[in-house]
PDB file of C-alpha atoms in Angstrom:
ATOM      1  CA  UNK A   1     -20.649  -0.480   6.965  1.00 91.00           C
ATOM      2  CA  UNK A   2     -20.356  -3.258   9.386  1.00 93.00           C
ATOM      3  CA  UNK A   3     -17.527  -4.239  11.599  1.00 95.00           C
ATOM      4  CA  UNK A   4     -16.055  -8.270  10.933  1.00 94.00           C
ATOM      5  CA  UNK A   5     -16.661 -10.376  14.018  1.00 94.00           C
ATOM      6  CA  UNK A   6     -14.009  -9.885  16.825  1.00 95.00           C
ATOM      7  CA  UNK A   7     -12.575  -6.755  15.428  1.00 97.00           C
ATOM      8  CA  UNK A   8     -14.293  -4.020  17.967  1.00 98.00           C
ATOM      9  CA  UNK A   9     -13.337  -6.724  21.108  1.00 97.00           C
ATOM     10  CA  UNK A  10      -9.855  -6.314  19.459  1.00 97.00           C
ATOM     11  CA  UNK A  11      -9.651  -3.027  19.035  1.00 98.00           C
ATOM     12  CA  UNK A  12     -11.113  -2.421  22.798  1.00 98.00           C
ATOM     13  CA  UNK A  13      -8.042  -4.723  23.741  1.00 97.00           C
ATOM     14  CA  UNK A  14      -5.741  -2.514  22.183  1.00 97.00           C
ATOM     15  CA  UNK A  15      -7.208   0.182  23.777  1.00 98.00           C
ATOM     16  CA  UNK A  16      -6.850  -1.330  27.131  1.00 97.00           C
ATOM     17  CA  UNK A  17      -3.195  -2.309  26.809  1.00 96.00           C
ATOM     18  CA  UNK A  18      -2.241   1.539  25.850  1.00 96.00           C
ATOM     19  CA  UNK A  19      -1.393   1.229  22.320  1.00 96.00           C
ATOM     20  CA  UNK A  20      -2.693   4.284  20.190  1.00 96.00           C
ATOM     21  CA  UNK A  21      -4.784   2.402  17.142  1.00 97.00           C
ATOM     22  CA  UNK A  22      -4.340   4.203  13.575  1.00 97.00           C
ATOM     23  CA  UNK A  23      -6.719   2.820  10.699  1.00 97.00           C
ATOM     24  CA  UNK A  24      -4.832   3.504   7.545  1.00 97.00           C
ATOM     25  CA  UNK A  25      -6.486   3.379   4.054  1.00 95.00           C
ATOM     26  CA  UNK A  26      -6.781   3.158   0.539  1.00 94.00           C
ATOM     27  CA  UNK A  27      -9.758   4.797  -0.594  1.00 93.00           C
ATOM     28  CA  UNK A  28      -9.495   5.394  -4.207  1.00 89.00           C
ATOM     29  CA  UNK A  29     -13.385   5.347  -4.862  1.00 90.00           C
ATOM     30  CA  UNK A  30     -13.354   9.281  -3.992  1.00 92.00           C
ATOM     31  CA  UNK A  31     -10.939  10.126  -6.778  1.00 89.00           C
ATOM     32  CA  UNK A  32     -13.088   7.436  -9.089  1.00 90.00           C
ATOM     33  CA  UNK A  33     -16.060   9.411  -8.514  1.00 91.00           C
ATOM     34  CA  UNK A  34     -18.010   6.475  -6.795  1.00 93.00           C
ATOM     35  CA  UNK A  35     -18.202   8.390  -3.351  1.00 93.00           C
ATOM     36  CA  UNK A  36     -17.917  12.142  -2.175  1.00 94.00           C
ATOM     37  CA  UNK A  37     -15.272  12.637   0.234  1.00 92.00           C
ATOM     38  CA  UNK A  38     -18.110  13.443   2.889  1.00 95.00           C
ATOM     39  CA  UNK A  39     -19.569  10.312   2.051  1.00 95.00           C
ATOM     40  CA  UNK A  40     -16.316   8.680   3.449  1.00 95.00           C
ATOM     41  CA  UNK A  41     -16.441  10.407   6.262  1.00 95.00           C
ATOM     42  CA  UNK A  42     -19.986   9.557   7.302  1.00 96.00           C
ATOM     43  CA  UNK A  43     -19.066   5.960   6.859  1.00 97.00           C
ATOM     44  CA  UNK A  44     -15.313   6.602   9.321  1.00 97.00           C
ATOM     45  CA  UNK A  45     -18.134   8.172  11.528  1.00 97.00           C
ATOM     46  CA  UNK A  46     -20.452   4.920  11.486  1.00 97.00           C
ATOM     47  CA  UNK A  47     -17.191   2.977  12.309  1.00 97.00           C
ATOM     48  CA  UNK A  48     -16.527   4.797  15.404  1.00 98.00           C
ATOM     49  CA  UNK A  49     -20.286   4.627  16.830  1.00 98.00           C
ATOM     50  CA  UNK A  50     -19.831   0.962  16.023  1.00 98.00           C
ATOM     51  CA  UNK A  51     -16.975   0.504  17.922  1.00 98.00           C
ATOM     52  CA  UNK A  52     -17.849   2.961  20.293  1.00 98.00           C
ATOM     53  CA  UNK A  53     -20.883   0.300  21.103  1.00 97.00           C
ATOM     54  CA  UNK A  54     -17.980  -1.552  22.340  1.00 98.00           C
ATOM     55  CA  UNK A  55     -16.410   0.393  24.447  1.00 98.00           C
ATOM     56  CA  UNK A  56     -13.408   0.789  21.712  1.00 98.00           C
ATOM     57  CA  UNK A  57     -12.014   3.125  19.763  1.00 98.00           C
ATOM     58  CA  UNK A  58      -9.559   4.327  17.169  1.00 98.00           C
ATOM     59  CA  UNK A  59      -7.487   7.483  17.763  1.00 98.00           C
ATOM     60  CA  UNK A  60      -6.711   8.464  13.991  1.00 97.00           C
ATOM     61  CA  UNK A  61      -7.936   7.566  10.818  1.00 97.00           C
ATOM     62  CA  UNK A  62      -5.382   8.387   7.757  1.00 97.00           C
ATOM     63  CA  UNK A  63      -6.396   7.977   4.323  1.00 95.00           C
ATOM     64  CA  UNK A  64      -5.533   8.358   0.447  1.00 94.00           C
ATOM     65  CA  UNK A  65      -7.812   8.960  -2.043  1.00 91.00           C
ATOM     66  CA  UNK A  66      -5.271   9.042  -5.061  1.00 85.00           C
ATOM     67  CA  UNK A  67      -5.979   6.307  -7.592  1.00 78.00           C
ATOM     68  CA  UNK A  68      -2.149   5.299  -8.383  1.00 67.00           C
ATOM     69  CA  UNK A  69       1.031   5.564  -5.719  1.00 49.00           C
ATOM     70  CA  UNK A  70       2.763   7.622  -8.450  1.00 45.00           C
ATOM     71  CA  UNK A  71       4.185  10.321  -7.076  1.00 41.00           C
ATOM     72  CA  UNK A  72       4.278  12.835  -9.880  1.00 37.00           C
ATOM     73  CA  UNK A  73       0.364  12.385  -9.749  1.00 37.00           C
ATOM     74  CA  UNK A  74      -0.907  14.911  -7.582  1.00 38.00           C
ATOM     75  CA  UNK A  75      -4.303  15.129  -6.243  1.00 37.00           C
ATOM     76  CA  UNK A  76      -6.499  17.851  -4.981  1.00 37.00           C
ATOM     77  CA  UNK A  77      -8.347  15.520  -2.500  1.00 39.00           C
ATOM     78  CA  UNK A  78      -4.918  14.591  -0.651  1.00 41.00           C
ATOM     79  CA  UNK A  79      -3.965  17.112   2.265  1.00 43.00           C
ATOM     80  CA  UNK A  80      -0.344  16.080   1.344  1.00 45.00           C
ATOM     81  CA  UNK A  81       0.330  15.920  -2.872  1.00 43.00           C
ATOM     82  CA  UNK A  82       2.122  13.073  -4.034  1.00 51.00           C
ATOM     83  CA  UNK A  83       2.207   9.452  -2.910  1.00 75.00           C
ATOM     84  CA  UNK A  84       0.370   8.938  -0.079  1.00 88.00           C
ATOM     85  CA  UNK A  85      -1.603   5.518  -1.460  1.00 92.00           C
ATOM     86  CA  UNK A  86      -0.115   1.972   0.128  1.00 94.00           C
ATOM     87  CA  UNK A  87       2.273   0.649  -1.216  1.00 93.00           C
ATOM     88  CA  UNK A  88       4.155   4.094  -0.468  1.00 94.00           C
ATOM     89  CA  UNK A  89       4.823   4.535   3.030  1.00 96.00           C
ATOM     90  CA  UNK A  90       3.577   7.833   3.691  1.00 95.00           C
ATOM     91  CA  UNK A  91       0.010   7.450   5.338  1.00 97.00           C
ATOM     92  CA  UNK A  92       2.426   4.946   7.915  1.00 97.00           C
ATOM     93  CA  UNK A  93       5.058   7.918   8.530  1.00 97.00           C
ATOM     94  CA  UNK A  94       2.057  10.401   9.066  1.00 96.00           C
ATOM     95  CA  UNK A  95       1.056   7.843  11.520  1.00 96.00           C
ATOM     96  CA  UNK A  96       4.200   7.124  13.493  1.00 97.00           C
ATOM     97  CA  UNK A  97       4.781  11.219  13.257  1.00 97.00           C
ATOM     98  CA  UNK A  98       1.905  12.192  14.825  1.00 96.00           C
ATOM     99  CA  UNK A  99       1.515   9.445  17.977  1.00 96.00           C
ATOM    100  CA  UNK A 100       5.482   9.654  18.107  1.00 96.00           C
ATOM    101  CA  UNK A 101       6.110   6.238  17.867  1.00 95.00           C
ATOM    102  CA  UNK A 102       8.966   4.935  16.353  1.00 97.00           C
ATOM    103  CA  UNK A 103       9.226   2.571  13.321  1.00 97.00           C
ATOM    104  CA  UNK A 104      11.008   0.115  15.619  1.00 95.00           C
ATOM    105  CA  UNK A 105       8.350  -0.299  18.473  1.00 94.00           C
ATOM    106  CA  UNK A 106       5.183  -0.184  15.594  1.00 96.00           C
ATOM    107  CA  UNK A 107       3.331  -3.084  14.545  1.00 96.00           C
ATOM    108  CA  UNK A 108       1.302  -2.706  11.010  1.00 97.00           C
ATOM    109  CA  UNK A 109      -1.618  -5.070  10.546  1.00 97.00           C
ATOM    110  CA  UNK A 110      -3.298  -5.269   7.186  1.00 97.00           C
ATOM    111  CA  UNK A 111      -4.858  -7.976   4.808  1.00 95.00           C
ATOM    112  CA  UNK A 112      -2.802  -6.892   1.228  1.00 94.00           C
ATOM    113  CA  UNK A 113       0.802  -7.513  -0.326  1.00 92.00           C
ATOM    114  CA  UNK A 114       0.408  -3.385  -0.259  1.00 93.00           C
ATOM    115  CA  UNK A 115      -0.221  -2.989   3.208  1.00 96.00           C
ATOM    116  CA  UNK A 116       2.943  -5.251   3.951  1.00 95.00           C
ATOM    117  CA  UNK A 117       5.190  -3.152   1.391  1.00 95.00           C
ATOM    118  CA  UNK A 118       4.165   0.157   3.017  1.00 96.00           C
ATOM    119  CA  UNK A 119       5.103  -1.778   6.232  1.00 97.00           C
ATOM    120  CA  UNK A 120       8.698  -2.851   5.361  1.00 95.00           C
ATOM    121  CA  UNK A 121       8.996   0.857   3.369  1.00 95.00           C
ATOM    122  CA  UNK A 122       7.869   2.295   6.466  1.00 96.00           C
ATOM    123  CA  UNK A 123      10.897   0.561   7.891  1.00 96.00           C
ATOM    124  CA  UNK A 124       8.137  -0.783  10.467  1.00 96.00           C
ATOM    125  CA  UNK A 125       9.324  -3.535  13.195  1.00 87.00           C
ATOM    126  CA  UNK A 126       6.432  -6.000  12.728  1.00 93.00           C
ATOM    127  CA  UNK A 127       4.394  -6.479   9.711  1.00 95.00           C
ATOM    128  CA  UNK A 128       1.405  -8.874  10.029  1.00 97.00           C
ATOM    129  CA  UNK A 129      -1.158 -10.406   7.280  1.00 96.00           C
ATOM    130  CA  UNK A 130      -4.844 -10.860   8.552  1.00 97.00           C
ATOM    131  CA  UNK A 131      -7.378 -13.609   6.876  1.00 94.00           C
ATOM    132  CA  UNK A 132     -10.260 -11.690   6.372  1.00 94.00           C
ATOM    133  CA  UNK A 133     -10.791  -8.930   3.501  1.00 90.00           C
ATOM    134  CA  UNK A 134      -8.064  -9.492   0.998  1.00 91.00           C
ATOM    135  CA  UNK A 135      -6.122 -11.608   2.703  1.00 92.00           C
ATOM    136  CA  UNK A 136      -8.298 -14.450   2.529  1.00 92.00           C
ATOM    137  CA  UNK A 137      -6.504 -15.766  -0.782  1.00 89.00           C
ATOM    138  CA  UNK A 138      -2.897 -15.497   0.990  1.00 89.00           C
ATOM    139  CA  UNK A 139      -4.573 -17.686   3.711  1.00 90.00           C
ATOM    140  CA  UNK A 140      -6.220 -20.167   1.113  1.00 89.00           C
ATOM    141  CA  UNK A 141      -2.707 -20.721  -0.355  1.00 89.00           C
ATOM    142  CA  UNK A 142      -1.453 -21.302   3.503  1.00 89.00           C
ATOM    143  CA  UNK A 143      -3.797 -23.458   3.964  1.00 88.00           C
ATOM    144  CA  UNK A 144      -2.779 -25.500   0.546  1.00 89.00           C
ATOM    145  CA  UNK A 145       0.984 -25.530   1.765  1.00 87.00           C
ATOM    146  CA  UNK A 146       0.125 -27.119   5.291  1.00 89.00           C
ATOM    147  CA  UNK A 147       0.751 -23.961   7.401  1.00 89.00           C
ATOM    148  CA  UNK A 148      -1.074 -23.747  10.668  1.00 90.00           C
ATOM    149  CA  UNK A 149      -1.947 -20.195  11.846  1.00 92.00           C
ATOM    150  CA  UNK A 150      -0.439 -18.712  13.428  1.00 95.00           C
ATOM    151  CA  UNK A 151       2.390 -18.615  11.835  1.00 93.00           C
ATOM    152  CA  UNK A 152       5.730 -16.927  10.326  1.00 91.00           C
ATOM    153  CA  UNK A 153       5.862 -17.821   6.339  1.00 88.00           C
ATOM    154  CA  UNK A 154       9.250 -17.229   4.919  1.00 85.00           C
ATOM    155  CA  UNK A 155       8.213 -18.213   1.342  1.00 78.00           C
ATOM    156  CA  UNK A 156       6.480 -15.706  -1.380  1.00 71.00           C
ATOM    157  CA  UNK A 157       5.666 -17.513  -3.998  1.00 74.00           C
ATOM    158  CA  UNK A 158       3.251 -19.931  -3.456  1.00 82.00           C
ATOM    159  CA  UNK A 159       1.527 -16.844  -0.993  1.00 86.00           C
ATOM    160  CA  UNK A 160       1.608 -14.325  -3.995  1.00 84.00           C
ATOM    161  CA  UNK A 161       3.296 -12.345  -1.748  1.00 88.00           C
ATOM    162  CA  UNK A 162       6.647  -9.933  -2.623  1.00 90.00           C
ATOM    163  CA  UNK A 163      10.042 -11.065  -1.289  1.00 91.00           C
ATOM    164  CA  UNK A 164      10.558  -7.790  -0.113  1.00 91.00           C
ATOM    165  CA  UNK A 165       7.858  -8.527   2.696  1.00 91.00           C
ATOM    166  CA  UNK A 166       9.700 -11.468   3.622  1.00 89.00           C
ATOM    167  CA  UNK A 167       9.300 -13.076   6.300  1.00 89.00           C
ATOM    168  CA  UNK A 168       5.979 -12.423   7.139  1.00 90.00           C
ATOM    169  CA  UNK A 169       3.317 -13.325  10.095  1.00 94.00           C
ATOM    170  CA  UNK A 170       0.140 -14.813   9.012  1.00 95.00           C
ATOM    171  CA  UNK A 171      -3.192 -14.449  11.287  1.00 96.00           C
ATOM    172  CA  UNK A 172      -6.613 -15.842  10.601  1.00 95.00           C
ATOM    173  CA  UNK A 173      -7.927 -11.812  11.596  1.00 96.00           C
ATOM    174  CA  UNK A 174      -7.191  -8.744  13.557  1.00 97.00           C
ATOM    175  CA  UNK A 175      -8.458 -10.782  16.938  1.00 96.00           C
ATOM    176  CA  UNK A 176      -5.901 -13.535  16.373  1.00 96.00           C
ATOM    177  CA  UNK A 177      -3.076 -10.728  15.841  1.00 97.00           C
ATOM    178  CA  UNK A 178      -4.503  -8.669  18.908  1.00 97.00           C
ATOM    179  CA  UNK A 179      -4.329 -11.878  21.004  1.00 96.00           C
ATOM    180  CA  UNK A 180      -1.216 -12.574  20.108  1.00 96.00           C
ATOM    181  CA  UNK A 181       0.911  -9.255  20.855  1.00 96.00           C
ATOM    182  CA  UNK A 182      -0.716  -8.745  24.264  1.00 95.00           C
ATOM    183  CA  UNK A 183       0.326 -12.504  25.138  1.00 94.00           C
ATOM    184  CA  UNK A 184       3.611 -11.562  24.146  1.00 93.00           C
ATOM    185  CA  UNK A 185       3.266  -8.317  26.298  1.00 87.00           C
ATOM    186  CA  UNK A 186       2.441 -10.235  29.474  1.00 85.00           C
ATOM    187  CA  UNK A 187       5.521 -12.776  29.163  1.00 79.00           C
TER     188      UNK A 187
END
């Protein structure tokens, strides 16, 4: 496990401007058989000492180990059966629940067309598409159409994006998002 650059100085500024910081995730290689539940949780714990380093943190860490979002699948590993896997909004509810923060005052940050369905399902305020990861190909196609980042893309298609996620904020990576909303939170 290693962190991307800028992400533990991002997360440290989320820290510092009060916002609790909820890593939600996919993690269908435990159901696959490709690593033990334990051996998840030994790499969430490397995570934290990594961006512990940095004097950051995150205060939850919520994840699915299901293979499809199909509800009528259920699945032992899962504390709650059914669909908890992005695109289904469930992991972001569980999130929302438990720091008691409303759909209307969250912002979701992830790098898939998933992350940014379980967003809008989620009914969440702010949606925004990182760079780095998966969302490298979204930004390639910005890139192609001209778009400087960053930036609010209203068009799906040439992003191979879903409608439903329309419109959507693009950022190179987490930093650039970070930046960003605490700029916005000092105006």
């Amino acid at each position: 496990f290693a962190l991307l650059p800028g992400v533990a100085e991002a997360i440290k500024q989320a820290n510092n401007a009060g916002w609790a910081v909820c890593v939600v995730t996919n993690q269908s290689a435990v159901s696959k058989g490709l690593l033990s539940e334990q051996g998840l949780g030994e790499i969430h714990e490397e995570m934290r000492a990594q961006l512990a380093e940095h004097a950051a943190s995150v205060d939850e860490i919520i994840y699915a180990t299901d293979l499809t979002s199909n509800a009528s699948v259920p699945n032992a590993l899962c504390s709650v059966p059914g669909a908890r896997r992005k695109p289904s909004p469930q992991m972001l509810e569980e999130g929302m629940a438990q720091f008691a923060v409303p759909a209307a005052s969250s912002v979701y940050i992830g790098d898939t067309a998933s992350d940014m369905l379980a967003a809008k399902r989620a009914g969440i305020a702010r949606s925004i598409l990182v760079g780095t990861g998966y969302g490298q190909q979204q930004m390639l196609a910005a890139q192609e159409l001209g778009l400087s980042l960053p930036c609010v893309a209203d068009s799906a298609q040439p992003l191979g994006l879903p409608e439903e996620v329309l419109p959507i904020e693009l950022h190179e990576d987490l930093a650039s998002a970070i930046c960003c909303l605490i700029a916005e939170m000092s105006e």
